[in-house]
Amino acid sequence: FNIPTIPSMIQTQTLLLLAFSYFLGSLPFAYLLGKFKKLNLKQVGTRNPGASNLMVQAGISIGILGMLLDASKGMLVYWLASLLGAQLKHRVWFALAVVSGHCWSFFLEFKGGRGVATAAGILFLLNPTVGLSIFIFYMFAGFLNYYGIYKVLSLPIDNAFATFIGIIWYVGLSSIQSNTPASTIGLYLGLLLLFRRITINPKEYKHPGFYKIFIYRLVYDRPTLQKPINRLEKKWKELQSQQLDQSLT
């Protein structure tokens, strides 16, 4: 692969599209939908202001809406870049800009989600078959996570793990299928998503056993194997507590 260099010809159109890509990526659709549901995604669940946390905390339907809106950001940027006839190396930078905007949002004090849905929108345009298969696997994992089925089946499958598998899958295919836009852009987006995971909280690596934290972050996107309680599990525990109180009175 050729390393994408910063455009040598600093054209107004290129700079404007780069700025627009970052700005559009910074729009925190999932976070705003959470606010609509009177939820602050930065304070509940995984504290990730992205669509996956929105789905677990607010419900499947609004979670899917958040994913589609985040994915549309990446799709729109890549579609505009293709429409304007941007070169491949420029399209790589535009794709990285829109996903970076989602991960380090200007509107959230340069914090944000993991960039998965936004990157998925771009990858879907590049390779619909692979993109759709990853999306189906991701939704299947989200279903297991939302209803707590993964605990019953003793499977280490949730959205974060599914995302990791999807990234490795796409990056692996990208490294084999060289010299195509899908392989080049897919490779750099995959590396960006993994970089976002392992750098979400650098202070974690100051603690003993930092290598375990690194592996957990890479695979499960959290410092331990323990998962935060989702909304259904929380309601179930509240119901059990109420029944216990009634039995004691």
PDB file of C-alpha atoms in Angstrom:
ATOM      1  CA  PHE A   1       0.000   0.000   0.000  1.00  0.00           C
ATOM      2  CA  ASN A   2       1.061   3.564  -0.646  1.00  0.00           C
ATOM      3  CA  ILE A   3       0.995   5.655   2.521  1.00  0.00           C
ATOM      4  CA  PRO A   4      -1.538   8.456   1.930  1.00  0.00           C
ATOM      5  CA  THR A   5       0.338  11.747   1.980  1.00  0.00           C
ATOM      6  CA  ILE A   6      -1.200  15.080   2.852  1.00  0.00           C
ATOM      7  CA  PRO A   7      -2.344  16.604  -0.440  1.00  0.00           C
ATOM      8  CA  SER A   8       0.639  18.227  -2.060  1.00  0.00           C
ATOM      9  CA  MET A   9      -1.545  20.665  -3.937  1.00  0.00           C
ATOM     10  CA  ILE A  10      -3.313  22.601  -1.207  1.00  0.00           C
ATOM     11  CA  GLN A  11      -6.523  23.301  -3.088  1.00  0.00           C
ATOM     12  CA  THR A  12      -9.456  25.134  -1.583  1.00  0.00           C
ATOM     13  CA  GLN A  13     -11.823  22.319  -2.529  1.00  0.00           C
ATOM     14  CA  THR A  14      -9.673  19.729  -0.746  1.00  0.00           C
ATOM     15  CA  LEU A  15      -9.330  21.785   2.428  1.00  0.00           C
ATOM     16  CA  LEU A  16     -13.036  22.593   2.515  1.00  0.00           C
ATOM     17  CA  LEU A  17     -13.996  18.948   2.112  1.00  0.00           C
ATOM     18  CA  LEU A  18     -11.536  17.937   4.848  1.00  0.00           C
ATOM     19  CA  ALA A  19     -13.029  20.526   7.205  1.00  0.00           C
ATOM     20  CA  PHE A  20     -16.561  19.509   6.234  1.00  0.00           C
ATOM     21  CA  SER A  21     -15.710  15.836   6.803  1.00  0.00           C
ATOM     22  CA  TYR A  22     -14.470  16.498  10.323  1.00  0.00           C
ATOM     23  CA  PHE A  23     -17.398  18.819  11.109  1.00  0.00           C
ATOM     24  CA  LEU A  24     -19.980  16.318   9.866  1.00  0.00           C
ATOM     25  CA  GLY A  25     -18.291  13.499  11.759  1.00  0.00           C
ATOM     26  CA  SER A  26     -18.391  15.622  14.921  1.00  0.00           C
ATOM     27  CA  LEU A  27     -22.192  15.822  14.922  1.00  0.00           C
ATOM     28  CA  PRO A  28     -23.116  13.585  17.913  1.00  0.00           C
ATOM     29  CA  PHE A  29     -26.384  12.115  16.648  1.00  0.00           C
ATOM     30  CA  ALA A  30     -26.458   9.232  19.156  1.00  0.00           C
ATOM     31  CA  TYR A  31     -25.700  11.576  22.056  1.00  0.00           C
ATOM     32  CA  LEU A  32     -28.510  13.935  20.980  1.00  0.00           C
ATOM     33  CA  LEU A  33     -30.952  11.037  20.642  1.00  0.00           C
ATOM     34  CA  GLY A  34     -29.973  10.006  24.148  1.00  0.00           C
ATOM     35  CA  LYS A  35     -30.741  13.522  25.376  1.00  0.00           C
ATOM     36  CA  PHE A  36     -34.139  13.217  23.678  1.00  0.00           C
ATOM     37  CA  LYS A  37     -34.711  10.134  25.838  1.00  0.00           C
ATOM     38  CA  LYS A  38     -33.478  12.097  28.888  1.00  0.00           C
ATOM     39  CA  LEU A  39     -30.267  10.067  29.024  1.00  0.00           C
ATOM     40  CA  ASN A  40     -26.722  11.367  29.220  1.00  0.00           C
ATOM     41  CA  LEU A  41     -24.772   8.664  27.406  1.00  0.00           C
ATOM     42  CA  LYS A  42     -21.538   9.970  28.907  1.00  0.00           C
ATOM     43  CA  GLN A  43     -22.800   9.016  32.362  1.00  0.00           C
ATOM     44  CA  VAL A  44     -24.598   5.682  31.832  1.00  0.00           C
ATOM     45  CA  GLY A  45     -23.572   2.223  30.658  1.00  0.00           C
ATOM     46  CA  THR A  46     -20.191   2.218  28.981  1.00  0.00           C
ATOM     47  CA  ARG A  47     -20.202   6.056  29.038  1.00  0.00           C
ATOM     48  CA  ASN A  48     -19.644   5.930  25.306  1.00  0.00           C
ATOM     49  CA  PRO A  49     -21.707   8.632  23.528  1.00  0.00           C
ATOM     50  CA  GLY A  50     -22.180   6.341  20.538  1.00  0.00           C
ATOM     51  CA  ALA A  51     -24.938   4.270  18.968  1.00  0.00           C
ATOM     52  CA  SER A  52     -24.027   0.982  20.668  1.00  0.00           C
ATOM     53  CA  ASN A  53     -24.432   2.466  24.148  1.00  0.00           C
ATOM     54  CA  LEU A  54     -27.605   4.214  22.980  1.00  0.00           C
ATOM     55  CA  MET A  55     -29.085   0.878  21.880  1.00  0.00           C
ATOM     56  CA  VAL A  56     -28.379  -0.804  25.212  1.00  0.00           C
ATOM     57  CA  GLN A  57     -29.585   2.103  27.346  1.00  0.00           C
ATOM     58  CA  ALA A  58     -32.521   3.472  25.328  1.00  0.00           C
ATOM     59  CA  GLY A  59     -33.776   0.575  23.202  1.00  0.00           C
ATOM     60  CA  ILE A  60     -33.204  -1.221  19.931  1.00  0.00           C
ATOM     61  CA  SER A  61     -35.284   1.028  17.657  1.00  0.00           C
ATOM     62  CA  ILE A  62     -33.653   4.310  18.680  1.00  0.00           C
ATOM     63  CA  GLY A  63     -30.274   2.566  18.769  1.00  0.00           C
ATOM     64  CA  ILE A  64     -30.667   1.474  15.150  1.00  0.00           C
ATOM     65  CA  LEU A  65     -31.698   5.032  14.232  1.00  0.00           C
ATOM     66  CA  GLY A  66     -28.515   6.315  15.861  1.00  0.00           C
ATOM     67  CA  MET A  67     -26.417   3.775  13.959  1.00  0.00           C
ATOM     68  CA  LEU A  68     -28.000   4.722  10.632  1.00  0.00           C
ATOM     69  CA  LEU A  69     -27.447   8.433  11.266  1.00  0.00           C
ATOM     70  CA  ASP A  70     -23.805   7.834  12.226  1.00  0.00           C
ATOM     71  CA  ALA A  71     -23.304   5.591   9.199  1.00  0.00           C
ATOM     72  CA  SER A  72     -24.858   8.234   6.925  1.00  0.00           C
ATOM     73  CA  LYS A  73     -22.076  10.651   7.913  1.00  0.00           C
ATOM     74  CA  GLY A  74     -19.428   8.383   6.451  1.00  0.00           C
ATOM     75  CA  MET A  75     -21.524   7.518   3.407  1.00  0.00           C
ATOM     76  CA  LEU A  76     -22.193  11.177   2.594  1.00  0.00           C
ATOM     77  CA  VAL A  77     -18.540  12.181   2.833  1.00  0.00           C
ATOM     78  CA  TYR A  78     -17.330   9.313   0.667  1.00  0.00           C
ATOM     79  CA  TRP A  79     -20.117   9.898  -1.859  1.00  0.00           C
ATOM     80  CA  LEU A  80     -19.182  13.589  -2.144  1.00  0.00           C
ATOM     81  CA  ALA A  81     -15.494  12.734  -2.519  1.00  0.00           C
ATOM     82  CA  SER A  82     -16.301  10.271  -5.316  1.00  0.00           C
ATOM     83  CA  LEU A  83     -18.682  12.734  -6.959  1.00  0.00           C
ATOM     84  CA  LEU A  84     -15.964  15.393  -7.016  1.00  0.00           C
ATOM     85  CA  GLY A  85     -13.497  12.922  -8.523  1.00  0.00           C
ATOM     86  CA  ALA A  86     -11.098  12.939  -5.572  1.00  0.00           C
ATOM     87  CA  GLN A  87      -7.996  10.782  -5.897  1.00  0.00           C
ATOM     88  CA  LEU A  88      -7.703   7.667  -3.765  1.00  0.00           C
ATOM     89  CA  LYS A  89      -5.096   9.190  -1.429  1.00  0.00           C
ATOM     90  CA  HIS A  90      -7.426  12.151  -0.847  1.00  0.00           C
ATOM     91  CA  ARG A  91     -10.403   9.883  -0.223  1.00  0.00           C
ATOM     92  CA  VAL A  92      -8.370   8.108   2.456  1.00  0.00           C
ATOM     93  CA  TRP A  93      -7.859  11.416   4.256  1.00  0.00           C
ATOM     94  CA  PHE A  94     -11.539  12.382   3.921  1.00  0.00           C
ATOM     95  CA  ALA A  95     -12.587   9.007   5.342  1.00  0.00           C
ATOM     96  CA  LEU A  96     -10.152   9.359   8.250  1.00  0.00           C
ATOM     97  CA  ALA A  97     -11.374  12.928   8.862  1.00  0.00           C
ATOM     98  CA  VAL A  98     -15.061  12.026   9.186  1.00  0.00           C
ATOM     99  CA  VAL A  99     -14.355   9.052  11.471  1.00  0.00           C
ATOM    100  CA  SER A 100     -11.921  11.142  13.541  1.00  0.00           C
ATOM    101  CA  GLY A 101     -14.628  13.769  13.911  1.00  0.00           C
ATOM    102  CA  HIS A 102     -16.913  11.143  15.395  1.00  0.00           C
ATOM    103  CA  CYS A 103     -14.208   9.829  17.728  1.00  0.00           C
ATOM    104  CA  TRP A 104     -12.933  13.249  18.814  1.00  0.00           C
ATOM    105  CA  SER A 105     -15.989  15.443  18.421  1.00  0.00           C
ATOM    106  CA  PHE A 106     -15.626  19.200  18.545  1.00  0.00           C
ATOM    107  CA  PHE A 107     -19.095  19.388  20.145  1.00  0.00           C
ATOM    108  CA  LEU A 108     -18.202  16.950  22.946  1.00  0.00           C
ATOM    109  CA  GLU A 109     -14.938  18.611  24.028  1.00  0.00           C
ATOM    110  CA  PHE A 110     -12.971  16.379  21.641  1.00  0.00           C
ATOM    111  CA  LYS A 111     -14.438  13.210  23.073  1.00  0.00           C
ATOM    112  CA  GLY A 112     -16.807  10.907  21.260  1.00  0.00           C
ATOM    113  CA  GLY A 113     -17.786   7.437  20.188  1.00  0.00           C
ATOM    114  CA  ARG A 114     -15.725   4.644  18.742  1.00  0.00           C
ATOM    115  CA  GLY A 115     -16.362   5.528  15.084  1.00  0.00           C
ATOM    116  CA  VAL A 116     -17.633   2.073  14.151  1.00  0.00           C
ATOM    117  CA  ALA A 117     -20.955   3.041  12.554  1.00  0.00           C
ATOM    118  CA  THR A 118     -19.408   5.986  10.664  1.00  0.00           C
ATOM    119  CA  ALA A 119     -16.637   3.776   9.302  1.00  0.00           C
ATOM    120  CA  ALA A 120     -19.186   1.072   8.481  1.00  0.00           C
ATOM    121  CA  GLY A 121     -21.073   3.521   6.267  1.00  0.00           C
ATOM    122  CA  ILE A 122     -17.927   4.091   4.205  1.00  0.00           C
ATOM    123  CA  LEU A 123     -17.023   0.403   4.079  1.00  0.00           C
ATOM    124  CA  PHE A 124     -20.549  -0.489   3.000  1.00  0.00           C
ATOM    125  CA  LEU A 125     -20.232   1.780  -0.050  1.00  0.00           C
ATOM    126  CA  LEU A 126     -16.822   0.303  -0.835  1.00  0.00           C
ATOM    127  CA  ASN A 127     -17.800  -3.351  -0.428  1.00  0.00           C
ATOM    128  CA  PRO A 128     -21.560  -3.860   0.197  1.00  0.00           C
ATOM    129  CA  THR A 129     -21.278  -7.636   0.646  1.00  0.00           C
ATOM    130  CA  VAL A 130     -18.623  -7.555   3.347  1.00  0.00           C
ATOM    131  CA  GLY A 131     -20.118  -4.437   4.929  1.00  0.00           C
ATOM    132  CA  LEU A 132     -23.565  -6.023   5.164  1.00  0.00           C
ATOM    133  CA  SER A 133     -22.212  -9.255   6.619  1.00  0.00           C
ATOM    134  CA  ILE A 134     -20.342  -7.304   9.318  1.00  0.00           C
ATOM    135  CA  PHE A 135     -23.494  -5.303  10.086  1.00  0.00           C
ATOM    136  CA  ILE A 136     -25.582  -8.495  10.477  1.00  0.00           C
ATOM    137  CA  PHE A 137     -22.997 -10.002  12.827  1.00  0.00           C
ATOM    138  CA  TYR A 138     -22.868  -6.757  14.799  1.00  0.00           C
ATOM    139  CA  MET A 139     -26.668  -6.648  15.152  1.00  0.00           C
ATOM    140  CA  PHE A 140     -26.712 -10.314  16.207  1.00  0.00           C
ATOM    141  CA  ALA A 141     -24.181  -9.539  18.920  1.00  0.00           C
ATOM    142  CA  GLY A 142     -26.224  -6.484  19.922  1.00  0.00           C
ATOM    143  CA  PHE A 143     -29.305  -8.716  20.269  1.00  0.00           C
ATOM    144  CA  LEU A 144     -27.394 -11.082  22.567  1.00  0.00           C
ATOM    145  CA  ASN A 145     -26.096  -8.121  24.538  1.00  0.00           C
ATOM    146  CA  TYR A 146     -29.427  -6.315  24.837  1.00  0.00           C
ATOM    147  CA  TYR A 147     -31.333  -9.309  26.166  1.00  0.00           C
ATOM    148  CA  GLY A 148     -28.450 -10.705  28.208  1.00  0.00           C
ATOM    149  CA  ILE A 149     -28.510 -13.983  26.217  1.00  0.00           C
ATOM    150  CA  TYR A 150     -24.711 -14.054  26.052  1.00  0.00           C
ATOM    151  CA  LYS A 151     -24.682 -14.720  29.801  1.00  0.00           C
ATOM    152  CA  VAL A 152     -27.076 -17.659  29.490  1.00  0.00           C
ATOM    153  CA  LEU A 153     -25.051 -19.184  26.667  1.00  0.00           C
ATOM    154  CA  SER A 154     -21.725 -18.353  28.383  1.00  0.00           C
ATOM    155  CA  LEU A 155     -20.518 -16.733  25.147  1.00  0.00           C
ATOM    156  CA  PRO A 156     -18.035 -13.832  25.151  1.00  0.00           C
ATOM    157  CA  ILE A 157     -20.038 -12.150  22.368  1.00  0.00           C
ATOM    158  CA  ASP A 158     -21.202  -8.568  22.632  1.00  0.00           C
ATOM    159  CA  ASN A 159     -21.063  -5.442  20.477  1.00  0.00           C
ATOM    160  CA  ALA A 160     -17.480  -4.633  21.396  1.00  0.00           C
ATOM    161  CA  PHE A 161     -16.231  -8.158  20.660  1.00  0.00           C
ATOM    162  CA  ALA A 162     -18.224  -8.278  17.417  1.00  0.00           C
ATOM    163  CA  THR A 163     -16.680  -4.971  16.376  1.00  0.00           C
ATOM    164  CA  PHE A 164     -13.192  -6.320  17.033  1.00  0.00           C
ATOM    165  CA  ILE A 165     -13.887  -9.409  14.905  1.00  0.00           C
ATOM    166  CA  GLY A 166     -15.354  -7.217  12.168  1.00  0.00           C
ATOM    167  CA  ILE A 167     -12.312  -4.940  12.132  1.00  0.00           C
ATOM    168  CA  ILE A 168      -9.886  -7.855  11.981  1.00  0.00           C
ATOM    169  CA  TRP A 169     -11.976  -9.486   9.259  1.00  0.00           C
ATOM    170  CA  TYR A 170     -12.089  -6.385   7.078  1.00  0.00           C
ATOM    171  CA  VAL A 171      -8.438  -5.466   7.663  1.00  0.00           C
ATOM    172  CA  GLY A 172      -7.443  -9.040   6.848  1.00  0.00           C
ATOM    173  CA  LEU A 173      -9.390  -8.986   3.593  1.00  0.00           C
ATOM    174  CA  SER A 174      -7.991  -5.548   2.831  1.00  0.00           C
ATOM    175  CA  SER A 175      -4.402  -6.765   3.189  1.00  0.00           C
ATOM    176  CA  ILE A 176      -5.084  -9.640   0.769  1.00  0.00           C
ATOM    177  CA  GLN A 177      -7.025  -7.660  -1.825  1.00  0.00           C
ATOM    178  CA  SER A 178      -4.444  -4.983  -2.596  1.00  0.00           C
ATOM    179  CA  ASN A 179      -4.575  -2.000  -4.921  1.00  0.00           C
ATOM    180  CA  THR A 180      -8.300  -1.328  -4.567  1.00  0.00           C
ATOM    181  CA  PRO A 181     -10.077   1.570  -2.840  1.00  0.00           C
ATOM    182  CA  ALA A 182     -11.861  -0.859  -0.500  1.00  0.00           C
ATOM    183  CA  SER A 183      -8.635  -2.494   0.626  1.00  0.00           C
ATOM    184  CA  THR A 184      -6.664   0.730   1.089  1.00  0.00           C
ATOM    185  CA  ILE A 185      -9.365   2.734   2.871  1.00  0.00           C
ATOM    186  CA  GLY A 186     -10.525  -0.325   4.837  1.00  0.00           C
ATOM    187  CA  LEU A 187      -7.014  -0.918   6.125  1.00  0.00           C
ATOM    188  CA  TYR A 188      -6.487   2.632   7.401  1.00  0.00           C
ATOM    189  CA  LEU A 189      -9.976   2.868   8.898  1.00  0.00           C
ATOM    190  CA  GLY A 190      -9.466  -0.443  10.686  1.00  0.00           C
ATOM    191  CA  LEU A 191      -6.189   0.745  12.159  1.00  0.00           C
ATOM    192  CA  LEU A 192      -7.818   4.022  13.254  1.00  0.00           C
ATOM    193  CA  LEU A 193     -10.650   2.179  15.012  1.00  0.00           C
ATOM    194  CA  LEU A 194      -8.216  -0.067  16.869  1.00  0.00           C
ATOM    195  CA  PHE A 195      -6.076   2.951  17.792  1.00  0.00           C
ATOM    196  CA  ARG A 196      -9.184   4.657  19.179  1.00  0.00           C
ATOM    197  CA  ARG A 197      -9.896   1.638  21.381  1.00  0.00           C
ATOM    198  CA  ILE A 198      -6.510   1.298  22.986  1.00  0.00           C
ATOM    199  CA  THR A 199      -6.101   5.045  23.592  1.00  0.00           C
ATOM    200  CA  ILE A 200      -9.546   5.758  25.050  1.00  0.00           C
ATOM    201  CA  ASN A 201      -8.017   6.097  28.543  1.00  0.00           C
ATOM    202  CA  PRO A 202      -4.183   6.121  28.507  1.00  0.00           C
ATOM    203  CA  LYS A 203      -4.063   6.480  32.316  1.00  0.00           C
ATOM    204  CA  GLU A 204      -5.212   2.863  32.619  1.00  0.00           C
ATOM    205  CA  TYR A 205      -1.800   1.623  31.485  1.00  0.00           C
ATOM    206  CA  LYS A 206      -0.107   3.117  34.550  1.00  0.00           C
ATOM    207  CA  HIS A 207      -1.615   0.398  36.731  1.00  0.00           C
ATOM    208  CA  PRO A 208      -0.047  -3.041  37.336  1.00  0.00           C
ATOM    209  CA  GLY A 209      -1.078  -5.641  34.778  1.00  0.00           C
ATOM    210  CA  PHE A 210      -1.302  -3.028  32.053  1.00  0.00           C
ATOM    211  CA  TYR A 211      -0.737  -5.675  29.386  1.00  0.00           C
ATOM    212  CA  LYS A 212      -4.017  -7.363  30.392  1.00  0.00           C
ATOM    213  CA  ILE A 213      -5.792  -4.020  30.231  1.00  0.00           C
ATOM    214  CA  PHE A 214      -4.351  -3.512  26.737  1.00  0.00           C
ATOM    215  CA  ILE A 215      -5.706  -6.883  25.555  1.00  0.00           C
ATOM    216  CA  TYR A 216      -9.129  -6.319  27.131  1.00  0.00           C
ATOM    217  CA  ARG A 217      -9.320  -2.866  25.547  1.00  0.00           C
ATOM    218  CA  LEU A 218      -8.303  -4.233  22.168  1.00  0.00           C
ATOM    219  CA  VAL A 219     -10.790  -7.114  22.168  1.00  0.00           C
ATOM    220  CA  TYR A 220     -13.632  -6.006  24.468  1.00  0.00           C
ATOM    221  CA  ASP A 221     -13.174  -2.225  24.544  1.00  0.00           C
ATOM    222  CA  ARG A 222     -13.109  -2.119  28.352  1.00  0.00           C
ATOM    223  CA  PRO A 223     -10.371  -2.565  30.979  1.00  0.00           C
ATOM    224  CA  THR A 224     -11.877  -5.782  32.434  1.00  0.00           C
ATOM    225  CA  LEU A 225     -14.106  -8.647  31.336  1.00  0.00           C
ATOM    226  CA  GLN A 226     -16.893  -7.351  33.575  1.00  0.00           C
ATOM    227  CA  LYS A 227     -19.681  -5.682  31.603  1.00  0.00           C
ATOM    228  CA  PRO A 228     -21.775  -2.724  32.756  1.00  0.00           C
ATOM    229  CA  ILE A 229     -25.406  -3.578  33.508  1.00  0.00           C
ATOM    230  CA  ASN A 230     -27.784  -2.786  30.660  1.00  0.00           C
ATOM    231  CA  ARG A 231     -31.284  -1.356  31.052  1.00  0.00           C
ATOM    232  CA  LEU A 232     -33.112  -4.709  30.996  1.00  0.00           C
ATOM    233  CA  GLU A 233     -30.776  -6.254  33.564  1.00  0.00           C
ATOM    234  CA  LYS A 234     -31.230  -3.168  35.735  1.00  0.00           C
ATOM    235  CA  LYS A 235     -35.033  -3.441  35.557  1.00  0.00           C
ATOM    236  CA  TRP A 236     -34.848  -7.158  36.347  1.00  0.00           C
ATOM    237  CA  LYS A 237     -32.737  -6.483  39.443  1.00  0.00           C
ATOM    238  CA  GLU A 238     -35.151  -3.737  40.534  1.00  0.00           C
ATOM    239  CA  LEU A 239     -38.098  -6.124  40.092  1.00  0.00           C
ATOM    240  CA  GLN A 240     -36.359  -8.804  42.134  1.00  0.00           C
ATOM    241  CA  SER A 241     -35.612  -6.261  44.859  1.00  0.00           C
ATOM    242  CA  GLN A 242     -39.261  -5.143  44.946  1.00  0.00           C
ATOM    243  CA  GLN A 243     -40.482  -8.739  45.196  1.00  0.00           C
ATOM    244  CA  LEU A 244     -38.045  -9.356  48.038  1.00  0.00           C
ATOM    245  CA  ASP A 245     -39.261  -6.264  49.886  1.00  0.00           C
ATOM    246  CA  GLN A 246     -42.888  -7.355  49.460  1.00  0.00           C
ATOM    247  CA  SER A 247     -42.135 -10.819  50.783  1.00  0.00           C
ATOM    248  CA  LEU A 248     -40.531  -9.326  53.906  1.00  0.00           C
ATOM    249  CA  THR A 249     -43.471  -7.025  54.672  1.00  0.00           C
TER     250      THR A 249
END
